[in-house]
Coordinates of C-alpha atoms and ligand atoms in Angstrom, one line a residue:
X10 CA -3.2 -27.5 43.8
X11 CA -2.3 -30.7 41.4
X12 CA -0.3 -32.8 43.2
X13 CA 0.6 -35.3 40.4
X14 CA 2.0 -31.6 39.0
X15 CA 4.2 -31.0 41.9
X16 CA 5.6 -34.5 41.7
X17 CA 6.4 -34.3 38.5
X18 CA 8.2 -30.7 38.8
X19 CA 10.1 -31.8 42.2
X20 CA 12.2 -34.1 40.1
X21 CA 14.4 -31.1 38.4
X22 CA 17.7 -29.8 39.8
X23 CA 18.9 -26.6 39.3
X24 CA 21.2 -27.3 35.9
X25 CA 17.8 -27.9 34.4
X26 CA 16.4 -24.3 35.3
X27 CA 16.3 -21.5 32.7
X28 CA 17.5 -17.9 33.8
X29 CA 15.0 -15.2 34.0
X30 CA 15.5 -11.4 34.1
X31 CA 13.2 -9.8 36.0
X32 CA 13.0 -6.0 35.6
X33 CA 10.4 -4.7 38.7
X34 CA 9.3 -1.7 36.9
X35 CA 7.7 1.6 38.2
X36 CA 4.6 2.8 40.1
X37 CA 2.2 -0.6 40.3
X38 CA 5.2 -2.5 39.1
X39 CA 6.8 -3.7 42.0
X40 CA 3.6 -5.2 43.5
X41 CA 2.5 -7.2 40.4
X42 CA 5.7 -8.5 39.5
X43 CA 5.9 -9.3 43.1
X44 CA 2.5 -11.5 42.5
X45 CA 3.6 -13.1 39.2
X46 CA 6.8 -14.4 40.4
X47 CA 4.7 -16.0 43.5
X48 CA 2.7 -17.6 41.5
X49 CA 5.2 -18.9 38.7
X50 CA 7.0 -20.1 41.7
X51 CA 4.4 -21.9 42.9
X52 CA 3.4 -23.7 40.1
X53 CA 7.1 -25.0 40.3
X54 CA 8.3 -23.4 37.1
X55 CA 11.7 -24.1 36.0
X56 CA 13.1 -20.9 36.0
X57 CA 15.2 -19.0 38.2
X58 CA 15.1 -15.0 38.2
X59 CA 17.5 -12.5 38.2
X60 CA 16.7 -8.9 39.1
X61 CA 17.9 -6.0 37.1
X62 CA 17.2 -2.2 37.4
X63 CA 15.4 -0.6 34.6
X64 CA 13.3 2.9 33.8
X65 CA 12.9 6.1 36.2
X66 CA 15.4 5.1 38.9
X67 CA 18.0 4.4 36.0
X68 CA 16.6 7.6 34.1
X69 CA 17.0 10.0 37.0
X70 CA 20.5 9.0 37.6
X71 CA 21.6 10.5 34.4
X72 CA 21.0 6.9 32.2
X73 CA 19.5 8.8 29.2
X74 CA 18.2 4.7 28.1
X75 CA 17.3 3.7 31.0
X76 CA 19.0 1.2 30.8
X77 CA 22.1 0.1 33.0
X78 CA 25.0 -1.9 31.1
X79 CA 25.0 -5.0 33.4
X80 CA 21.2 -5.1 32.9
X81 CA 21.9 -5.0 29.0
X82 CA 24.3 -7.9 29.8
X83 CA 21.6 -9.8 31.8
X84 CA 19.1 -9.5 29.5
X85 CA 21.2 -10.7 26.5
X86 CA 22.9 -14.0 28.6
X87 CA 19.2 -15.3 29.9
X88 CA 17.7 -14.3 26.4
X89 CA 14.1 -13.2 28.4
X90 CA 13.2 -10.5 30.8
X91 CA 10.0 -10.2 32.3
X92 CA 9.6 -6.8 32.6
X93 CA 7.1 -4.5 34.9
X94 CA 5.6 -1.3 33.6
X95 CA 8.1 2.0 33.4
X96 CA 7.4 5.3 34.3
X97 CA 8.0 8.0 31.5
X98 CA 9.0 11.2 32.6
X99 CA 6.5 13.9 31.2
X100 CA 8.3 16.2 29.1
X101 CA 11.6 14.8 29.8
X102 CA 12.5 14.0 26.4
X103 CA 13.0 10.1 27.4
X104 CA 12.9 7.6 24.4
X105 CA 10.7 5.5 24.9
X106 CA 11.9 2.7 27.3
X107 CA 10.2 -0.1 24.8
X108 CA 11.2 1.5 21.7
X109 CA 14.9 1.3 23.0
X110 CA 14.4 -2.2 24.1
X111 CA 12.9 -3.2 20.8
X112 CA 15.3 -1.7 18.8
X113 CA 18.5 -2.4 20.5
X114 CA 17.5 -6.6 20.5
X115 CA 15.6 -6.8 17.8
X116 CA 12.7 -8.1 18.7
X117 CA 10.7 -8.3 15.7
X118 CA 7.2 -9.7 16.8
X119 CA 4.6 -8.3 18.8
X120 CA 2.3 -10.2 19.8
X121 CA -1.2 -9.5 21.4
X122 CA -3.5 -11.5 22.6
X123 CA -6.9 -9.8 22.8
X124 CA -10.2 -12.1 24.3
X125 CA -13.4 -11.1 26.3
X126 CA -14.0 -13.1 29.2
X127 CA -18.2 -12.3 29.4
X128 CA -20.0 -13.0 31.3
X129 CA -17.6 -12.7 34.4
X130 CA -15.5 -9.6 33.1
X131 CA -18.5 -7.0 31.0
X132 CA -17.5 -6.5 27.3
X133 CA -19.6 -5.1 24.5
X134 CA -17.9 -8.3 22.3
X135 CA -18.5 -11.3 24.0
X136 CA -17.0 -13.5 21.7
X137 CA -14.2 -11.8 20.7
X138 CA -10.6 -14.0 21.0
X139 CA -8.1 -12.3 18.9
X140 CA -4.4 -12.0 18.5
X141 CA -2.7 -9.6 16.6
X142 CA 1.0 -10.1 15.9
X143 CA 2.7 -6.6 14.8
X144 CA 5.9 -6.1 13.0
X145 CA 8.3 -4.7 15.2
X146 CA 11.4 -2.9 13.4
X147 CA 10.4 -1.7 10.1
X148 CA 7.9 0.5 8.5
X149 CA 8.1 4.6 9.3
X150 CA 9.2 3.0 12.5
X151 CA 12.5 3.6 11.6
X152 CA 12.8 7.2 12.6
X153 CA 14.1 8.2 9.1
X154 CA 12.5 12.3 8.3
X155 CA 14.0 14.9 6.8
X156 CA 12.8 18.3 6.4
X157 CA 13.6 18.9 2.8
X158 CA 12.3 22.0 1.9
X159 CA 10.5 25.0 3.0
X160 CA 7.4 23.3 2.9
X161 CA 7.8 19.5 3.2
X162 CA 9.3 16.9 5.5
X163 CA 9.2 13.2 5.0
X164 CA 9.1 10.1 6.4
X165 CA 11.0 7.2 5.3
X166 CA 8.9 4.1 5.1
X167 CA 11.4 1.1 4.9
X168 CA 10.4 -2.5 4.3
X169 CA 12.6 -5.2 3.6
X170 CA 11.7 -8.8 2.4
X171 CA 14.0 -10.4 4.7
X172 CA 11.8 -8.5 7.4
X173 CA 8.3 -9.3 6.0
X174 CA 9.3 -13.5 6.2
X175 CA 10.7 -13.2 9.6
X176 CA 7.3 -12.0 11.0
X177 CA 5.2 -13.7 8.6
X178 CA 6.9 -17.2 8.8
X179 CA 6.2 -16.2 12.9
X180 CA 2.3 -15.7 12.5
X181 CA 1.9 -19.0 10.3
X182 CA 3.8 -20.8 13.3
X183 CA 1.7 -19.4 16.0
X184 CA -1.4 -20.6 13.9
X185 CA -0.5 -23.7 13.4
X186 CA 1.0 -24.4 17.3
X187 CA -2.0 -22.1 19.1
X188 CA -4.4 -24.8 17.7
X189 CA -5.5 -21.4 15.5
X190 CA -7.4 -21.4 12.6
X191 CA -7.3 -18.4 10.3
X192 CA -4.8 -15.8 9.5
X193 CA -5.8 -12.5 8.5
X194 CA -2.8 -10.0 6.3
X195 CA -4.0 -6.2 6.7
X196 CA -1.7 -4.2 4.4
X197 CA -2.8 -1.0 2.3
X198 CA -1.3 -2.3 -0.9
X199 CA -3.4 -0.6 -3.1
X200 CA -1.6 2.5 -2.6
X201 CA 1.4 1.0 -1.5
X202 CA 2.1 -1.0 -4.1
X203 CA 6.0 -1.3 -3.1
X204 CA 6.3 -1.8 0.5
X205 CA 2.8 -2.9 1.5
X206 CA 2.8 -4.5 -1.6
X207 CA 5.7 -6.8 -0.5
X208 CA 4.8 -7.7 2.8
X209 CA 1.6 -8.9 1.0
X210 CA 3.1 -10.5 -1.4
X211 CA 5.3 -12.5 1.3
X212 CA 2.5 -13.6 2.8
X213 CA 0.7 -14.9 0.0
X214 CA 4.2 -17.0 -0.5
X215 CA 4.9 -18.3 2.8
X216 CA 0.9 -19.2 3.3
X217 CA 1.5 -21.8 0.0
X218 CA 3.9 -23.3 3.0
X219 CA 1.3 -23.7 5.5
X220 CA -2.0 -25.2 3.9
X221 CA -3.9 -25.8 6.7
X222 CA -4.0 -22.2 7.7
X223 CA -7.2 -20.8 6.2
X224 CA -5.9 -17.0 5.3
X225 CA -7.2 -13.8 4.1
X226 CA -6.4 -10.3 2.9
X227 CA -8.1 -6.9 4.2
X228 CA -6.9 -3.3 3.2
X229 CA -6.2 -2.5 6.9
X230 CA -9.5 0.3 7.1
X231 CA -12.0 -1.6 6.4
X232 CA -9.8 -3.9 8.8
X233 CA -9.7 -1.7 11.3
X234 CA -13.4 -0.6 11.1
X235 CA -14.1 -4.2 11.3
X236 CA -12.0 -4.6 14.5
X237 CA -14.0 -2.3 16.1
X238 CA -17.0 -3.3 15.0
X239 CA -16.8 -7.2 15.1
X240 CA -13.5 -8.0 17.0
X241 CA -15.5 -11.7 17.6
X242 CA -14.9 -12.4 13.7
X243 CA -10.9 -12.6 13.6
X244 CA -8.6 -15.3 15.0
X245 CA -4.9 -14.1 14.3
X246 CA -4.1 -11.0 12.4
X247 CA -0.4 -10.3 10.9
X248 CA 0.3 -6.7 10.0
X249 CA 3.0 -4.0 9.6
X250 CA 4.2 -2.0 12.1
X251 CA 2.1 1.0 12.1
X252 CA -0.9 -0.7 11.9
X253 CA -0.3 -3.5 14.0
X254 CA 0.3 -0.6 17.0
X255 CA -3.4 1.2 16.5
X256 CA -5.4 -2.2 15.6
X257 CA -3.7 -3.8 18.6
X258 CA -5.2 -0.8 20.9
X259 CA -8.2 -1.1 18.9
X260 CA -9.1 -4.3 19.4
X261 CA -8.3 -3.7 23.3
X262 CA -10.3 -1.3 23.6
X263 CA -13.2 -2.3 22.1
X264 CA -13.4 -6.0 24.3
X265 CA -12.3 -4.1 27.4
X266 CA -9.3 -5.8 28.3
X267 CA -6.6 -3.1 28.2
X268 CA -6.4 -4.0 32.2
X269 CA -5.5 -7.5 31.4
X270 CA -4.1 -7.9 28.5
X271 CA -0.5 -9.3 27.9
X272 CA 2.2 -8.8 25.7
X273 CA 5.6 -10.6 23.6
X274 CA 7.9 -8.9 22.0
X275 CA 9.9 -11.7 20.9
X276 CA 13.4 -11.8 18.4
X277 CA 15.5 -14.5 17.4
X278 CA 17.6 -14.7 20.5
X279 CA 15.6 -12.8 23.0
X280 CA 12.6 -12.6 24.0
X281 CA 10.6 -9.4 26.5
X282 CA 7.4 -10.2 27.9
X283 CA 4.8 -7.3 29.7
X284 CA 1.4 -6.3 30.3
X285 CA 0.0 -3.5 27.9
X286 CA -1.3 -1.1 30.7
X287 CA 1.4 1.3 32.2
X288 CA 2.7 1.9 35.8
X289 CA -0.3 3.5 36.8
X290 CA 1.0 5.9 39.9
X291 CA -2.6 6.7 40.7
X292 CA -2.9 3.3 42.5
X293 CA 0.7 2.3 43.4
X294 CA 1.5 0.7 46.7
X295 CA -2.4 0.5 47.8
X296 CA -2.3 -3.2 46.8
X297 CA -5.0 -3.0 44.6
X298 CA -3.6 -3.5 40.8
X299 CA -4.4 -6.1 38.8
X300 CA -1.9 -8.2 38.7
X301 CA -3.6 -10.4 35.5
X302 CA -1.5 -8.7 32.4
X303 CA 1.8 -9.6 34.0
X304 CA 0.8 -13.2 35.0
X305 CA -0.9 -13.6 31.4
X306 CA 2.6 -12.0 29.9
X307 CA 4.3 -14.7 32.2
X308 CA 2.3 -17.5 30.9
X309 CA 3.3 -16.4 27.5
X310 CA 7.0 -16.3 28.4
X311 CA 6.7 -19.6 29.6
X312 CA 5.0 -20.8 26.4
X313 CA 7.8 -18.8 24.5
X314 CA 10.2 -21.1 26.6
X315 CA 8.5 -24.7 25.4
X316 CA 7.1 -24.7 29.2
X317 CA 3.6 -25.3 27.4
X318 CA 2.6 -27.6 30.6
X319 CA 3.1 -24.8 33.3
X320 CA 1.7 -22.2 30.8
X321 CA -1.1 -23.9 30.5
X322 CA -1.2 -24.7 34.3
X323 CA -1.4 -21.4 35.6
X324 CA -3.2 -19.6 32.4
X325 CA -6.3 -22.5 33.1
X326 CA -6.0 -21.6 37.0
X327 CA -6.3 -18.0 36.1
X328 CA -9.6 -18.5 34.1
X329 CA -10.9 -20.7 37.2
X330 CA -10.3 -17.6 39.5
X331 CA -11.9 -15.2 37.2
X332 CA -14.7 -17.8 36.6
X333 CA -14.9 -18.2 40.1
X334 CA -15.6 -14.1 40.6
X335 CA -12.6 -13.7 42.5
X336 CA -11.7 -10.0 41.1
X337 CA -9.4 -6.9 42.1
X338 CA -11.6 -3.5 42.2
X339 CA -10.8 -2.6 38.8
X340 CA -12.8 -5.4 37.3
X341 CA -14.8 -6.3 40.7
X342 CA -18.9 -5.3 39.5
X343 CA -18.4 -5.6 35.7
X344 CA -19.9 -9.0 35.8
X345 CA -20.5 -12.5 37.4
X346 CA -18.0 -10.7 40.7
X347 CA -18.3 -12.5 44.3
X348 CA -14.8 -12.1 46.0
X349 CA -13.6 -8.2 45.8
X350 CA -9.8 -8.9 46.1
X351 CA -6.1 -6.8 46.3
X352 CA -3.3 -7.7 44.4
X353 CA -1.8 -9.8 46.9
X354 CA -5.3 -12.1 47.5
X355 CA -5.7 -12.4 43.9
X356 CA -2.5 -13.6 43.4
X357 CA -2.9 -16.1 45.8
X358 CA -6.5 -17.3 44.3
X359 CA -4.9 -18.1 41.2
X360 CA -2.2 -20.2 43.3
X361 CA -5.0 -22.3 44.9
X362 CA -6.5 -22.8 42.0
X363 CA -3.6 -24.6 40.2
X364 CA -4.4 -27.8 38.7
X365 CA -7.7 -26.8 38.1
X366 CA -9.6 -25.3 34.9
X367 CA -12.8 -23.2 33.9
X368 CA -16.1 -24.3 33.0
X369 CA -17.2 -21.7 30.6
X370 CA -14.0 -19.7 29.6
X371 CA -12.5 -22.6 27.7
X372 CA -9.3 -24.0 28.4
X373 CA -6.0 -22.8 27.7
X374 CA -3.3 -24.7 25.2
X375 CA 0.1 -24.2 24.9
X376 CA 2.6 -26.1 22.5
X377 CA 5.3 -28.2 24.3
X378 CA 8.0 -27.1 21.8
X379 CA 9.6 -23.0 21.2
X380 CA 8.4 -21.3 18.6
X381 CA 10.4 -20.9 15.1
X382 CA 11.7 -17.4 15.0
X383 CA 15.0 -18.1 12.8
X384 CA 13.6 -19.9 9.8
X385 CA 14.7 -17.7 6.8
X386 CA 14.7 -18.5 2.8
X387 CA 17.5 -17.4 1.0
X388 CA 16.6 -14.6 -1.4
X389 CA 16.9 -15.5 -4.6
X390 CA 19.5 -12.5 -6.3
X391 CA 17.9 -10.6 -8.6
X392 CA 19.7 -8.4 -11.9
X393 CA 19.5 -4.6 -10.8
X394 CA 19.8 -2.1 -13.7
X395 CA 20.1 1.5 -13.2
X396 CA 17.4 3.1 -15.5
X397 CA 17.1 6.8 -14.4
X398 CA 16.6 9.3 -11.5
X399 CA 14.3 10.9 -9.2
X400 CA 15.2 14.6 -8.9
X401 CA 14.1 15.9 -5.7
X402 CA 14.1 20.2 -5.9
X403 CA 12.8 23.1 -4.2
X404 CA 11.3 25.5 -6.3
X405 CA 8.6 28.3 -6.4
X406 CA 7.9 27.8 -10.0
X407 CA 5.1 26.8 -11.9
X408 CA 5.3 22.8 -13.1
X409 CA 5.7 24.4 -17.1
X410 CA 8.9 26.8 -16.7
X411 CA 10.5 24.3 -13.6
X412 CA 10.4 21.5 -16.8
X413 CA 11.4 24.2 -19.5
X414 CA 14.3 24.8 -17.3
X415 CA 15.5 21.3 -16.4
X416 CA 14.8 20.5 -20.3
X417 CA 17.5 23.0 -21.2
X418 CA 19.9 22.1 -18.3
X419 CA 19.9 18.6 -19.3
X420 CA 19.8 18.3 -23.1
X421 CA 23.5 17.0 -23.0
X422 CA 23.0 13.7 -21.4
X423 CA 21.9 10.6 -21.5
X424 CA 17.8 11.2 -19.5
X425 CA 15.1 12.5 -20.3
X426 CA 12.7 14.3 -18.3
X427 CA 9.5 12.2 -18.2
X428 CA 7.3 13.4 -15.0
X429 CA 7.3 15.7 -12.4
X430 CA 5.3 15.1 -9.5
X431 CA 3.9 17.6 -6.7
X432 CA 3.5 15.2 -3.2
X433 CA 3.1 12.0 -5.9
X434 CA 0.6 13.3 -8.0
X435 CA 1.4 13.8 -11.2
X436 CA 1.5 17.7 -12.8
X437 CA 3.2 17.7 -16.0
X438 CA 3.7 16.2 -19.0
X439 CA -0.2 16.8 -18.1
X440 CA -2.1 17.3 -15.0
X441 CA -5.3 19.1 -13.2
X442 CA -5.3 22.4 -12.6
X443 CA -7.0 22.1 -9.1
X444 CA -4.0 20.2 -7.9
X445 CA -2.2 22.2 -5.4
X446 CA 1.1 22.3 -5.1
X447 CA 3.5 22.9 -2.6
X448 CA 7.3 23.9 -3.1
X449 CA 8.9 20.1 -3.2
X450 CA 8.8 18.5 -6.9
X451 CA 10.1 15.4 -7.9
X452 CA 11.4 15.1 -11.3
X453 CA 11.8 12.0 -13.0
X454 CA 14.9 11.2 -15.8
X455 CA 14.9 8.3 -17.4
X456 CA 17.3 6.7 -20.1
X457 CA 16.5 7.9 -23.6
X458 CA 14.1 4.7 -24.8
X459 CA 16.3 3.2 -27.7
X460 CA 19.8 4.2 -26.0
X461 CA 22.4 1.5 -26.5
X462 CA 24.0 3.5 -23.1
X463 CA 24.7 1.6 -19.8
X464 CA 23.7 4.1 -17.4
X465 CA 26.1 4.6 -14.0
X466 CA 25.9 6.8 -10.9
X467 CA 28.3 8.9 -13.0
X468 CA 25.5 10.4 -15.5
X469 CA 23.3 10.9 -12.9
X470 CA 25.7 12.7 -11.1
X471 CA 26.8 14.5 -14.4
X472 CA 23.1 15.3 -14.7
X473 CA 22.5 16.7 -11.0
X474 CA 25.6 19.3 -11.9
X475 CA 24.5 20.4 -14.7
X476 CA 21.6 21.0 -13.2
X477 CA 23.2 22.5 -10.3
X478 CA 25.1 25.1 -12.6
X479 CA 21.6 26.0 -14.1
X480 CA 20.2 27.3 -10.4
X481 CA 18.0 24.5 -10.1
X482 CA 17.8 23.7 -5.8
X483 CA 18.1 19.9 -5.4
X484 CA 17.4 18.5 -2.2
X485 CA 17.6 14.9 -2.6
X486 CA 18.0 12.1 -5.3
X487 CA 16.2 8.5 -5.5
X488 CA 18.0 6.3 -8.0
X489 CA 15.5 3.9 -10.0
X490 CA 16.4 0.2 -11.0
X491 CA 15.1 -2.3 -12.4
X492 CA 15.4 -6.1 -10.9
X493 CA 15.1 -8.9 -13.3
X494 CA 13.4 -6.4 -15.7
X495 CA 10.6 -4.8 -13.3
X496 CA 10.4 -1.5 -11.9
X497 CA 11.7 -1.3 -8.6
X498 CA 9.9 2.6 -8.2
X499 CA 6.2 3.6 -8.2
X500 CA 4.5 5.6 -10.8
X501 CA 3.3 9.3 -10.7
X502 CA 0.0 9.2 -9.3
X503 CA -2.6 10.0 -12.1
X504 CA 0.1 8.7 -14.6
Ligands
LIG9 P1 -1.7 3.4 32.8 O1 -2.0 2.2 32.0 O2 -0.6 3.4 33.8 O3 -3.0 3.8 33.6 C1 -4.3 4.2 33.0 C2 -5.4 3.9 34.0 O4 -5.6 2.5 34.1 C3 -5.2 4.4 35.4 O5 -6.4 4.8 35.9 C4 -4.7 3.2 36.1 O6 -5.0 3.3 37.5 C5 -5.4 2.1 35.5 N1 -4.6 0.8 35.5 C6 -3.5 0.6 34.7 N2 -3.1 -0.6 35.0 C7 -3.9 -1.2 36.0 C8 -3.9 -2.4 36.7 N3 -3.0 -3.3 36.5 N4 -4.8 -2.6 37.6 C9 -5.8 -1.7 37.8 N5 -5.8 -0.5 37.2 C10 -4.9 -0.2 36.3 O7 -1.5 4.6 31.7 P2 -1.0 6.1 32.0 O8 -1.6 6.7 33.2 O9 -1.2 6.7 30.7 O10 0.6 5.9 32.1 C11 1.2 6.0 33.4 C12 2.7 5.8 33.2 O11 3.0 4.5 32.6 C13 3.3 6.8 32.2 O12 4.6 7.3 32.7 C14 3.5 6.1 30.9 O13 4.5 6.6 30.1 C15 3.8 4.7 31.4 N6 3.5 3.6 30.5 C16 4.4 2.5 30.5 C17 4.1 1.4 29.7 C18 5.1 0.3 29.7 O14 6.1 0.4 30.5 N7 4.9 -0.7 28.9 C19 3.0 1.4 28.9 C20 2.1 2.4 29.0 C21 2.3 3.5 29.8

């Protein structure tokens, strides 16, 4: 071990310590959490943890979050928890454990990191060293779906702007303090245009901020398929939610590091750090788990912290061990292997190995200052102008007599029909024949061109009775606006 490293850490007192919580976890939890903390503890870390029941346990005494209220409390007054993998009943109709966590502290990153470590751990991508930081909140994330008619449910896909800099304004500062190069935006902002379109055009914004950061754009398939293919060819991708959650098990996948892979899920104030594999009960209490994604998730904790020094201390001991072959059976055989190792042994291989680094697996940097996760632009306010309706209605009808009828209902007002839509693609003023249609239409109104009218909620409402009185079956309305003169709605697809 460094000894100039212990001197140096031997000088804190306990005032200077930061608070840990520390949340065991289920199945292999106990025993890897159990290795982290001996080896954070003896690289002299400055922290101090504080143990706090979580998952099944909590779960099975009734906790439907499992979640106790002092752990809540915990985890909000030391602002990180290091948390151990959690059970999920099968069939039990548990939320997810890390949605609830996510949700509940908004912890709006998740970050990633995805490398092969060939030729001492096999992968099929050798040189592949990625990290992909997924939104966290937003996106059909949100939980918002209806079942609006017969036929059709939806989905509400939500994006805000306020959203797309937090994360995006996150990504740039990784690059820049993860001595990264290149950040890659994967949206699919050709279709849509709105709220893909936004988080795109965020980032094209914020990167004018950050000029050293080479950056690109990829519609997320032919990102994805590229991931697979060549995970070697991408340094740091930023992405929304959904995306972000199947390229991030891509990408682990395809390297073969799902077994040691860790994990952020950082917010403003807080800040939850984990490996990516699960409690795995098929192994649990044989002491042979590998401990490496909780250490790893550790050493980001630590760099999360501005502990860069003792990040980088036991992330370059950990590459020494694997370098040196020392590997638990999961791994053990898959490449350069010499020491076959339990959980426990491995644990202490990394611990002898502090203060020293790898040969041929690089060396690990971490930045001796926190991360920004606060830094927000005001918006700038924009004029919103009410300019007509979407209509929502059930009906068996064909497109021709539902518009005959909603002509006649609404002659009296101020909108016009202009388009009706059958799952976004437009069917009449004109449309295919082959298109098929299901029972949900959305009708569009829009104020008469040349009307000197304002338009208010109240003639959309007047419109939606008098449409109401005429039979026709609404099930939902979508106002449309303009901001500062441009549409704030998509059009018909085909229009
Ligand atoms: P899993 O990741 O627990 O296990 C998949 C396979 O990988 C198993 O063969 C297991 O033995 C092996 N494995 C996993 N981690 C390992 C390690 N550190 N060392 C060696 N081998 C390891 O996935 P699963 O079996 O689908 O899920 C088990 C439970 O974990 C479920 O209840 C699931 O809901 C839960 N889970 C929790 C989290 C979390 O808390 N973050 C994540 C995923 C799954």
């Amino acid at each position: 071990m460094a000894e100039a490293f212990l001197e140096v850490d031997e000088r804190l007192d306990s005032s200077e310590l930061q608070a840990v919580s520390v949340a065991a976890g289920d199945g292999i939890g106990p025993e890897i959490t159990a290795a982290a903390l001996k080896v954070l503890e003896a690289a002299r870390a400055p922290l101090t943890f504080q143990y706090i029941d979580m998952g099944l346990e909590c779960w099975q005494r009734g906790l439907s979050s499992g979640v106790p209220a002092d752990s809540w409390e915990a985890i909000r007054q030391t602002g990180v928890l290091l948390k151990g993998p959690m059970t999920t009943p099968q069939g039990s109709g548990m939320k997810s454990l890390n949605v609830t966590l996510r949700k509940s502290l908004g912890l709006f990153a998740n970050v990633r990191p995805v490398r092969a470590y060939v030729p001492f751990i096999a992968s099929h991508h050798p040189g592949a060293d990625l990290v992909i930081i997924r939104e966290n909140e937003e996106d059909l994330y949100a939980g918002i779906e209806h079942r609006q008619t017969q036929d059709v449910v939806q989905c509400l896909k939500l994006v805000s702007r306020s959203g797309c800099e937090r994360i995006i304004r996150y990504a740039f500062e990784f690059v820049m303090t993860r001595r990264r190069k290149r950040l890659t935006c994967m949206t699919k902002d050709n279709i849509m245009k709105l709220t893909d379109g936004l988080f795109h055009q965020v980032f094209d914004e914020i990167a004018e901020e950050y000029p050293d950061v080479e950056t690109d754009h990829m519609i997320v398939d032919i990102g994805m398929a590229r991931v697979a293919n060549a995970p070697e060819a991408f340094d740091v991708i930023v992405t929304p939610n959904l995306y972000g959650d199947i390229v991030s098990d891509i990408a682990a996948e395809v390297t073969g590091s799902v077994g040691l892979a860790p994990s952020a899920n950082v917010g403003e104030s807080i800040g939850v750090f984990e490996a990516i594999h699960g409690s795995a009960p098929d192994i649990a209490g044989k002491n042979v788990a590998n401990p490496s994604g909780l250490l790893l998730s550790s050493v980001k904790m630590l760099a999360h912290l501005g502990m860069g020094e003792h990040a980088e201390l036991i992330h370059n001991a950990w590459l020494r061990t694997i370098e040196d072959g020392v590997h638990t059976p999961d791994v053990f055989g898959s490449g350069h292997s010499h020491q076959r190792v339990g959980t426990d042994e491995f644990a202490d291989a990394v611990i002898q190995r502090l203060g020293e680094r790898a040969v041929n697996l690089g060396q690990a940097h971490y930045p001796r200052r926190k991360l920004l996760t606060a830094a927000r632009k005001p918006a700038a306010w924009q004029e919103r102008k009410l300019v007509g309706v979407d209509l929502f209605v059930q009906a068996r009808d064909m497109p021709q007599t539902l518009a005959e009828d909603l002509h006649a209902a609404s002659r009296a007002t101020h909108l016009d029909l202009t388009m009706i839509t059958n799952r976004g693609v437009q069917v009449w003023p004109t449309g295919a024949p082959e298109t098929f249609c299901t029972d949900h239409w959305r009708c569009r109104f829009l104020m008469h061109g040349d009307s000197p009218h304002v338009l208010r909620n109240r003639d959309v409402f007047a419109l939606a009775a008098l449409l109401d009185s005429a039979g026709i079956d609404i099930v939902k309305t979508e106002h449309l606006y303009d901001f500062d003169g441009t549409p704030g709605y998509s059009m018909g697809q085909g229009q």
